[in-house]
Short mmCIF file of N, CA and C and ligand atoms in Angstrom, two decimals:
data_model
loop_
_atom_site.label_atom_id
_atom_site.label_comp_id
_atom_site.label_asym_id
_atom_site.label_seq_id
_atom_site.Cartn_x
_atom_site.Cartn_y
_atom_site.Cartn_z
N MET A 25 12.79 -13.03 22.25
CA MET A 25 13.27 -11.99 22.99
C MET A 25 11.87 -10.96 23.08
N ALA A 26 11.44 -10.79 24.07
CA ALA A 26 10.64 -9.93 24.50
C ALA A 26 10.31 -8.67 23.89
N PRO A 27 11.42 -7.68 23.97
CA PRO A 27 11.33 -6.20 23.35
C PRO A 27 11.02 -6.48 21.91
N ASN A 28 11.42 -7.35 21.33
CA ASN A 28 10.92 -7.41 19.99
C ASN A 28 9.81 -8.14 19.75
N ALA A 29 9.06 -8.73 20.26
CA ALA A 29 7.71 -9.17 20.04
C ALA A 29 6.81 -8.44 19.20
N SER A 30 6.42 -8.51 18.35
CA SER A 30 5.72 -7.71 17.20
C SER A 30 4.53 -6.85 18.19
N SER A 31 3.86 -7.49 19.08
CA SER A 31 2.98 -6.71 19.67
C SER A 31 3.18 -5.87 20.67
N GLU A 32 4.54 -6.00 21.03
CA GLU A 32 4.94 -4.89 22.11
C GLU A 32 5.85 -3.50 21.32
N LEU A 33 5.91 -3.75 20.18
CA LEU A 33 6.74 -2.57 19.66
C LEU A 33 5.91 -1.34 19.40
N LYS A 34 6.85 -0.50 19.26
CA LYS A 34 5.91 0.91 18.87
C LYS A 34 5.40 0.81 17.71
N ILE A 35 4.21 1.40 17.19
CA ILE A 35 3.81 1.42 16.14
C ILE A 35 3.83 2.88 15.40
N PHE A 36 4.02 2.76 14.17
CA PHE A 36 4.41 3.84 13.48
C PHE A 36 3.71 3.95 11.99
N SER A 37 3.22 5.25 11.62
CA SER A 37 2.48 5.04 10.27
C SER A 37 3.81 5.19 8.95
N LEU A 38 2.91 4.90 8.04
CA LEU A 38 4.29 4.93 6.83
C LEU A 38 4.62 6.51 6.72
N ALA A 39 3.93 7.14 6.72
CA ALA A 39 4.12 8.71 6.68
C ALA A 39 4.87 9.20 7.49
N GLU A 40 5.14 8.56 8.71
CA GLU A 40 6.03 8.78 9.69
C GLU A 40 7.54 8.44 9.51
N VAL A 41 7.73 7.21 8.67
CA VAL A 41 8.55 6.60 8.54
C VAL A 41 9.49 7.29 7.21
N GLN A 42 8.67 7.86 6.49
CA GLN A 42 9.06 8.30 5.11
C GLN A 42 9.82 9.77 5.53
N GLN A 43 9.55 10.39 6.82
CA GLN A 43 10.19 11.66 7.08
C GLN A 43 11.53 11.61 7.20
N HIS A 44 12.08 10.34 7.66
CA HIS A 44 13.41 9.99 8.09
C HIS A 44 14.15 9.54 7.09
N ASN A 45 14.38 10.36 5.85
CA ASN A 45 14.96 9.86 4.45
C ASN A 45 16.40 10.22 4.72
N THR A 46 17.06 10.80 5.69
CA THR A 46 18.09 11.46 5.28
C THR A 46 19.53 10.81 6.05
N PRO A 47 20.72 11.20 5.96
CA PRO A 47 21.74 10.63 6.89
C PRO A 47 21.52 10.71 7.89
N GLU A 48 20.99 12.08 8.56
CA GLU A 48 20.65 12.66 9.81
C GLU A 48 20.03 11.65 10.52
N SER A 49 18.80 11.17 9.72
CA SER A 49 17.98 10.19 10.51
C SER A 49 17.27 9.59 9.38
N LEU A 50 17.89 8.22 9.35
CA LEU A 50 17.61 7.19 8.23
C LEU A 50 16.85 6.06 9.14
N TRP A 51 15.88 5.67 8.82
CA TRP A 51 14.82 4.77 9.03
C TRP A 51 14.42 4.22 7.83
N MET A 52 13.99 2.85 7.74
CA MET A 52 13.59 2.23 6.53
C MET A 52 12.67 0.93 6.96
N ILE A 53 11.77 0.32 6.39
CA ILE A 53 10.94 -0.74 6.85
C ILE A 53 11.45 -2.07 6.29
N ILE A 54 11.78 -3.24 6.97
CA ILE A 54 12.14 -4.50 6.71
C ILE A 54 11.00 -5.39 7.09
N ASN A 55 10.20 -6.08 6.16
CA ASN A 55 9.20 -6.89 6.76
C ASN A 55 8.49 -6.37 7.84
N ASP A 56 7.79 -5.11 7.76
CA ASP A 56 6.89 -4.61 8.30
C ASP A 56 7.50 -3.95 9.69
N LYS A 57 8.69 -4.14 10.15
CA LYS A 57 9.54 -3.50 10.94
C LYS A 57 10.18 -2.22 10.62
N VAL A 58 10.13 -1.54 11.75
CA VAL A 58 10.97 0.11 11.52
C VAL A 58 12.12 -0.01 12.07
N TYR A 59 13.28 0.36 11.07
CA TYR A 59 14.57 0.06 11.52
C TYR A 59 15.12 1.77 11.42
N ASP A 60 15.78 2.06 12.69
CA ASP A 60 16.86 3.27 12.78
C ASP A 60 18.26 3.20 12.37
N LEU A 61 18.46 3.37 10.88
CA LEU A 61 19.82 2.91 10.68
C LEU A 61 20.98 3.97 10.89
N THR A 62 20.44 5.09 11.21
CA THR A 62 21.16 6.22 11.14
C THR A 62 22.92 5.95 11.73
N LYS A 63 22.75 5.28 12.92
CA LYS A 63 24.28 4.78 13.23
C LYS A 63 24.90 3.72 12.53
N PHE A 64 23.95 2.87 11.82
CA PHE A 64 24.59 1.52 11.52
C PHE A 64 25.11 2.05 10.14
N ALA A 65 24.53 2.96 9.46
CA ALA A 65 24.81 3.20 8.03
C ALA A 65 26.40 3.23 7.76
N MET A 66 27.34 3.90 8.55
CA MET A 66 28.63 4.08 8.47
C MET A 66 29.33 2.89 8.64
N GLU A 67 28.63 1.71 9.39
CA GLU A 67 29.26 0.32 9.46
C GLU A 67 28.80 -0.63 8.71
N HIS A 68 27.91 -0.13 7.71
CA HIS A 68 27.35 -1.18 7.00
C HIS A 68 28.37 -1.77 5.85
N PRO A 69 28.32 -3.08 5.98
CA PRO A 69 29.59 -3.68 5.10
C PRO A 69 29.18 -3.45 3.43
N GLY A 70 28.16 -3.10 3.39
CA GLY A 70 27.81 -2.98 1.83
C GLY A 70 27.81 -1.61 1.56
N GLY A 71 28.30 -0.53 2.21
CA GLY A 71 28.26 0.83 2.02
C GLY A 71 26.90 1.57 2.42
N GLU A 72 27.24 2.73 2.77
CA GLU A 72 26.13 3.56 3.32
C GLU A 72 25.40 4.27 2.09
N GLU A 73 26.07 4.30 1.19
CA GLU A 73 25.03 4.97 0.07
C GLU A 73 23.84 4.04 -0.36
N VAL A 74 23.92 2.71 -0.32
CA VAL A 74 22.75 1.95 -0.57
C VAL A 74 21.81 1.89 0.19
N LEU A 75 22.25 2.22 1.80
CA LEU A 75 21.05 2.31 2.78
C LEU A 75 20.18 3.94 2.54
N PHE A 76 21.23 4.78 2.11
CA PHE A 76 20.68 6.31 2.05
C PHE A 76 19.55 6.27 0.95
N GLU A 77 20.01 5.27 -0.19
CA GLU A 77 18.94 5.33 -1.35
C GLU A 77 17.39 4.56 -0.53
N GLN A 78 17.77 3.89 0.35
CA GLN A 78 16.15 3.39 0.83
C GLN A 78 15.71 4.11 1.99
N GLY A 79 16.23 5.37 2.45
CA GLY A 79 15.69 5.79 3.45
C GLY A 79 14.32 6.21 3.35
N GLY A 80 13.71 6.14 4.34
CA GLY A 80 12.45 6.37 4.55
C GLY A 80 11.25 5.49 3.62
N GLN A 81 11.52 4.25 3.22
CA GLN A 81 10.98 3.54 2.47
C GLN A 81 10.98 1.93 2.71
N ASP A 82 10.27 1.22 1.81
CA ASP A 82 10.31 -0.29 2.41
C ASP A 82 11.38 -0.95 1.55
N ALA A 83 12.39 -1.12 2.51
CA ALA A 83 13.66 -1.88 1.88
C ALA A 83 13.53 -3.51 1.78
N THR A 84 12.30 -4.21 2.14
CA THR A 84 12.20 -5.54 2.27
C THR A 84 12.94 -6.06 0.86
N GLU A 85 12.46 -5.86 -0.02
CA GLU A 85 12.76 -6.51 -1.07
C GLU A 85 14.37 -6.34 -1.66
N PRO A 86 14.96 -5.07 -1.48
CA PRO A 86 16.38 -4.90 -1.76
C PRO A 86 17.18 -5.81 -0.59
N PHE A 87 16.56 -5.55 0.56
CA PHE A 87 17.28 -6.31 1.72
C PHE A 87 17.43 -7.82 1.30
N ASN A 88 16.38 -8.57 0.88
CA ASN A 88 15.98 -9.77 0.62
C ASN A 88 16.77 -10.21 -0.50
N ASP A 89 16.80 -9.06 -1.50
CA ASP A 89 17.72 -9.62 -2.60
C ASP A 89 19.14 -9.61 -2.87
N VAL A 90 19.71 -8.91 -1.76
CA VAL A 90 21.03 -9.12 -1.52
C VAL A 90 21.47 -10.41 -0.94
N GLY A 91 20.50 -11.40 -0.37
CA GLY A 91 20.66 -12.33 0.22
C GLY A 91 21.66 -12.35 1.39
N HIS A 92 21.07 -11.38 2.32
CA HIS A 92 21.83 -11.21 3.77
C HIS A 92 22.24 -12.60 4.37
N SER A 93 23.32 -12.64 5.07
CA SER A 93 23.42 -13.48 5.74
C SER A 93 22.70 -13.61 7.03
N SER A 94 22.57 -14.76 7.71
CA SER A 94 21.74 -14.97 9.03
C SER A 94 22.35 -13.84 10.11
N ASP A 95 23.81 -13.71 9.98
CA ASP A 95 24.30 -13.03 10.90
C ASP A 95 23.78 -11.46 10.70
N ALA A 96 23.83 -10.97 9.39
CA ALA A 96 23.28 -9.63 8.79
C ALA A 96 21.84 -9.57 9.29
N ARG A 97 20.88 -10.80 9.52
CA ARG A 97 19.73 -10.63 10.15
C ARG A 97 19.55 -10.36 11.41
N GLU A 98 20.27 -11.06 12.10
CA GLU A 98 20.38 -11.23 13.68
C GLU A 98 20.76 -9.74 14.03
N MET A 99 22.11 -9.17 13.13
CA MET A 99 22.54 -7.84 13.36
C MET A 99 21.33 -6.45 13.46
N ALA A 100 20.43 -6.97 12.15
CA ALA A 100 19.55 -6.03 11.77
C ALA A 100 18.56 -5.76 13.21
N GLU A 101 18.28 -6.76 14.15
CA GLU A 101 17.22 -6.85 15.17
C GLU A 101 17.63 -5.72 15.92
N GLU A 102 19.01 -5.29 16.04
CA GLU A 102 19.53 -4.37 17.25
C GLU A 102 19.06 -3.20 16.94
N TYR A 103 18.61 -2.64 15.62
CA TYR A 103 18.24 -1.46 14.98
C TYR A 103 16.68 -1.35 14.82
N VAL A 104 15.82 -2.34 15.15
CA VAL A 104 14.18 -2.50 15.30
C VAL A 104 14.17 -1.01 16.42
N ILE A 105 13.13 -0.21 15.77
CA ILE A 105 12.26 0.68 16.89
C ILE A 105 11.02 0.68 16.83
N GLY A 106 10.45 -0.19 16.03
CA GLY A 106 8.99 -0.26 16.29
C GLY A 106 8.64 -1.25 14.85
N ARG A 107 7.43 -1.02 14.74
CA ARG A 107 6.36 -1.77 13.35
C ARG A 107 5.44 -0.67 12.67
N ILE A 108 5.21 -1.11 11.73
CA ILE A 108 4.09 -0.30 10.96
C ILE A 108 2.72 -0.78 11.63
N ALA A 109 1.98 0.23 11.47
CA ALA A 109 0.46 -0.22 11.71
C ALA A 109 -0.25 -1.04 11.03
N ASP A 110 -0.98 -1.99 11.72
CA ASP A 110 -1.56 -2.97 11.23
C ASP A 110 -2.19 -2.82 9.78
N ASP A 111 -2.99 -1.50 9.65
CA ASP A 111 -3.71 -1.41 8.42
C ASP A 111 -2.85 -0.81 7.19
N GLU A 112 -1.65 -0.76 7.42
CA GLU A 112 -0.66 -0.10 6.67
C GLU A 112 0.41 -1.10 6.12
N ARG A 113 0.44 -2.41 7.01
CA ARG A 113 1.40 -3.41 6.70
C ARG A 113 1.04 -4.07 5.31
N LYS A 114 2.22 -4.12 4.66
CA LYS A 114 2.18 -4.71 3.34
C LYS A 114 1.52 -6.23 3.35
N SER A 115 2.18 -6.72 4.39
CA SER A 115 1.52 -8.25 4.46
C SER A 115 0.08 -8.52 5.38
N ALA A 116 -0.69 -7.19 5.29
CA ALA A 116 -1.56 -7.22 6.39
C ALA A 116 -2.72 -7.97 6.00
N LYS A 117 -3.26 -7.87 4.57
CA LYS A 117 -4.47 -8.52 4.22
C LYS A 117 -4.61 -10.21 4.62
N ALA A 118 -3.58 -10.74 3.61
CA ALA A 118 -3.47 -11.86 3.83
C ALA A 118 -2.85 -12.94 4.60
N ALA A 119 -2.01 -12.23 5.28
CA ALA A 119 -1.08 -12.75 6.26
C ALA A 119 -1.79 -13.71 7.19
N VAL A 120 -1.42 -14.81 7.48
CA VAL A 120 -1.98 -15.70 8.64
C VAL A 120 -1.39 -15.24 9.87
N GLY A 121 -2.04 -15.23 11.14
CA GLY A 121 -1.43 -14.79 12.09
C GLY A 121 -0.67 -13.74 12.04
N ASP A 122 0.67 -13.91 12.59
CA ASP A 122 1.77 -12.96 12.40
C ASP A 122 3.07 -13.16 11.45
N ASN A 123 2.75 -14.03 10.57
CA ASN A 123 3.71 -15.01 9.96
C ASN A 123 3.75 -13.77 8.55
N SER A 124 4.82 -12.96 8.70
CA SER A 124 4.96 -11.83 7.70
C SER A 124 5.58 -12.15 6.41
N LYS A 125 6.08 -13.74 6.57
CA LYS A 125 6.79 -14.22 5.29
C LYS A 125 5.98 -15.06 4.25
N ALA A 126 4.31 -15.16 4.96
CA ALA A 126 3.75 -15.35 3.86
C ALA A 126 3.15 -14.72 2.84
N VAL A 127 3.21 -15.26 1.70
CA VAL A 127 2.92 -14.50 0.36
C VAL A 127 1.35 -14.42 0.15
N PRO A 128 0.76 -13.21 0.58
CA PRO A 128 -0.73 -13.27 0.37
C PRO A 128 -0.99 -13.77 -1.30
N TRP A 129 -2.33 -14.44 -1.08
CA TRP A 129 -3.07 -15.19 -2.53
C TRP A 129 -3.42 -13.72 -3.28
N SER A 130 -3.74 -12.86 -2.84
CA SER A 130 -4.05 -11.49 -3.77
C SER A 130 -2.71 -11.33 -4.52
N GLU A 131 -1.78 -11.28 -3.80
CA GLU A 131 -0.45 -10.97 -4.73
C GLU A 131 -0.03 -11.84 -5.65
N ILE A 132 -0.33 -13.29 -5.48
CA ILE A 132 -0.12 -14.41 -6.74
C ILE A 132 -0.94 -14.13 -7.67
N LEU A 133 -2.56 -13.92 -7.24
CA LEU A 133 -3.39 -13.85 -8.09
C LEU A 133 -3.46 -12.63 -9.21
N LEU A 134 -3.10 -11.65 -8.23
CA LEU A 134 -2.85 -10.29 -9.26
C LEU A 134 -1.47 -10.15 -9.81
N SER A 135 -0.64 -11.10 -9.52
CA SER A 135 0.93 -10.92 -9.93
C SER A 135 0.58 -10.74 -11.72
N PRO A 136 1.87 -9.72 -11.89
CA PRO A 136 1.85 -9.42 -13.55
C PRO A 136 2.81 -10.82 -14.24
N THR A 137 3.10 -11.68 -13.35
CA THR A 137 3.75 -13.05 -13.87
C THR A 137 2.64 -13.90 -14.10
N TRP A 138 2.35 -13.79 -15.88
CA TRP A 138 1.22 -14.61 -16.00
C TRP A 138 1.74 -15.99 -16.29
N THR A 139 2.99 -16.27 -16.24
CA THR A 139 3.51 -17.64 -16.43
C THR A 139 3.14 -18.50 -15.35
N ASN A 140 2.56 -17.70 -13.94
CA ASN A 140 2.00 -18.53 -13.03
C ASN A 140 0.82 -19.45 -13.56
N PHE A 141 0.09 -18.90 -14.62
CA PHE A 141 -1.23 -19.26 -15.09
C PHE A 141 -0.89 -19.87 -16.30
N LEU A 142 0.04 -19.27 -17.20
CA LEU A 142 0.29 -19.76 -18.66
C LEU A 142 0.90 -21.07 -18.79
N ILE A 143 1.84 -21.36 -18.05
CA ILE A 143 2.28 -22.68 -18.15
C ILE A 143 1.61 -23.77 -17.63
N PRO A 144 0.98 -23.83 -16.66
CA PRO A 144 -0.05 -24.74 -15.94
C PRO A 144 -1.08 -25.21 -17.44
N ALA A 145 -1.81 -23.82 -17.96
CA ALA A 145 -2.67 -23.91 -18.60
C ALA A 145 -2.17 -24.65 -20.03
N GLY A 146 -1.28 -23.98 -20.24
CA GLY A 146 -0.48 -24.55 -21.64
C GLY A 146 -0.39 -25.97 -21.57
N ILE A 147 0.12 -26.34 -20.66
CA ILE A 147 0.45 -27.84 -20.47
C ILE A 147 -1.17 -28.71 -20.62
N SER A 148 -2.04 -28.24 -19.72
CA SER A 148 -3.27 -28.88 -19.75
C SER A 148 -3.66 -29.11 -21.09
N ILE A 149 -3.70 -27.84 -21.84
CA ILE A 149 -4.16 -27.87 -23.21
C ILE A 149 -3.65 -28.84 -24.02
N LEU A 150 -2.13 -29.02 -23.77
CA LEU A 150 -1.22 -29.91 -24.64
C LEU A 150 -1.74 -31.06 -24.65
N VAL A 151 -1.79 -31.77 -23.03
CA VAL A 151 -2.44 -33.25 -22.93
C VAL A 151 -3.56 -33.21 -23.27
N TYR A 152 -4.78 -32.16 -23.25
CA TYR A 152 -5.98 -32.86 -23.66
C TYR A 152 -5.73 -32.97 -25.19
N ALA A 153 -5.22 -32.04 -25.98
CA ALA A 153 -4.86 -32.24 -27.54
C ALA A 153 -4.39 -33.30 -27.82
N THR A 154 -3.47 -33.96 -26.94
CA THR A 154 -2.66 -35.31 -27.39
C THR A 154 -3.91 -36.57 -27.10
N TYR A 155 -4.57 -35.99 -26.02
CA TYR A 155 -5.65 -37.16 -25.67
C TYR A 155 -6.67 -37.45 -26.77
N ARG A 156 -7.17 -36.11 -27.03
CA ARG A 156 -7.95 -35.92 -28.27
C ARG A 156 -7.66 -36.66 -29.59
N THR A 157 -6.40 -36.39 -29.85
CA THR A 157 -5.77 -37.10 -31.20
C THR A 157 -5.80 -38.31 -31.39
N ALA A 158 -5.12 -38.59 -29.74
CA ALA A 158 -4.87 -40.17 -29.56
C ALA A 158 -6.26 -40.91 -29.75
N SER A 159 -7.23 -40.61 -29.05
CA SER A 159 -8.52 -41.25 -28.66
C SER A 159 -9.22 -41.22 -30.53
N LYS A 160 -9.18 -40.19 -31.13
CA LYS A 160 -9.76 -40.34 -32.45
C LYS A 160 -8.75 -41.02 -33.41
N LEU A 161 -7.48 -41.60 -33.27
CA LEU A 161 -6.58 -42.17 -34.13
C LEU A 161 -7.02 -43.31 -33.88
N LEU A 162 -7.46 -44.05 -32.34
CA LEU A 162 -7.64 -45.26 -31.99
C LEU A 162 -9.05 -45.67 -32.54
N THR A 163 -10.06 -44.69 -32.27
CA THR A 163 -11.41 -45.04 -32.81
C THR A 163 -11.36 -45.14 -34.54
N SER A 164 -10.69 -44.63 -35.17
CA SER A 164 -10.70 -44.56 -36.68
C SER A 164 -10.14 -46.13 -36.95
N PHE A 165 -9.66 -46.87 -36.50
CA PHE A 165 -9.13 -48.16 -36.74
C PHE A 165 -10.25 -49.19 -36.64
C1 HEM B 230 19.14 -3.59 9.19
C2 HEM B 230 19.72 -3.55 7.77
C3 HEM B 230 20.68 -3.97 7.49
C4 HEM B 230 21.71 -4.95 8.04
C5 HEM B 230 22.05 -5.12 9.69
C6 HEM B 230 22.56 -5.53 7.19
C7 HEM B 230 24.02 -5.87 7.29
C8 HEM B 230 24.94 -6.39 6.05
C9 HEM B 230 25.85 -7.31 6.31
C10 HEM B 230 26.39 -7.83 7.99
C11 HEM B 230 26.43 -7.44 5.29
C12 HEM B 230 27.76 -8.18 5.15
C13 HEM B 230 27.36 -9.41 4.16
C14 HEM B 230 26.39 -10.48 4.94
O1 HEM B 230 26.68 -10.78 5.93
O2 HEM B 230 25.49 -10.82 4.35
C15 HEM B 230 25.68 -6.65 4.15
C16 HEM B 230 26.16 -6.62 2.82
C17 HEM B 230 25.20 -5.87 2.34
N1 HEM B 230 24.31 -5.28 2.38
FE1 HEM B 230 23.21 -4.93 4.06
N2 HEM B 230 22.45 -4.91 5.81
C18 HEM B 230 21.39 -4.02 5.82
C19 HEM B 230 20.35 -3.26 5.06
C20 HEM B 230 20.73 -3.34 3.58
C21 HEM B 230 19.72 -2.78 2.85
C22 HEM B 230 18.36 -2.32 3.10
C23 HEM B 230 20.32 -2.91 1.55
C24 HEM B 230 19.66 -2.44 0.37
C25 HEM B 230 20.19 -2.04 -0.60
C26 HEM B 230 21.50 -3.78 1.96
C27 HEM B 230 22.83 -3.79 0.70
C28 HEM B 230 23.82 -4.61 0.84
C29 HEM B 230 24.80 -4.79 -0.16
C30 HEM B 230 24.71 -4.66 -1.61
C31 HEM B 230 25.77 -5.47 0.54
C32 HEM B 230 27.08 -6.06 -0.05
C33 HEM B 230 26.73 -7.54 -0.53
C34 HEM B 230 27.82 -8.00 -1.02
O3 HEM B 230 29.12 -7.43 -0.79
O4 HEM B 230 28.11 -9.34 -1.85
N3 HEM B 230 21.82 -3.77 3.02
N4 HEM B 230 24.61 -5.85 4.81
#
């Protein structure tokens, strides 16, 4: 749909969105797009309180965490009023093209989830140690 093509959307700064954090003017960011949910809040099946809590903020994570249906995602498109400026986008640096779902490498590398590295590293050390022990045992015969 042309009006929602990212390149044609009105561009907002984070500071601008942050000002709309009340039930009277309720904006939030989901996947780098800006939503005006002032009118939708009352109709939201998950209640208006959860939306008020996210007012003026980036609600991408809470939105995804709920596991919203594809109907909900489609519904959301009705409330898009613009997008976040390129240099302020969360996914700006590493996103390939306009694929805002791509997880930037920097995020993976700097992730506090050390298990990303520790598990493979642990397995490698274990395999190496097993190999060394096995070859020592074999050569000792
Ligand atoms: C444009 C934005 C949003 C739209 C159009 C939307 C729409 C919906 C819809 C249609 C449902 C019913 C269940 C489903 O179809 O998935 C729902 C449930 C819910 N939503 Fe949203 N939602 C939006 C944003 C958010 C945000 C930002 C939160 C953040 C906390 C949130 C939290 C919830 C919760 C907690 C439920 C209830 C889930 C349940 O009962 O299992 N929603 N939403």
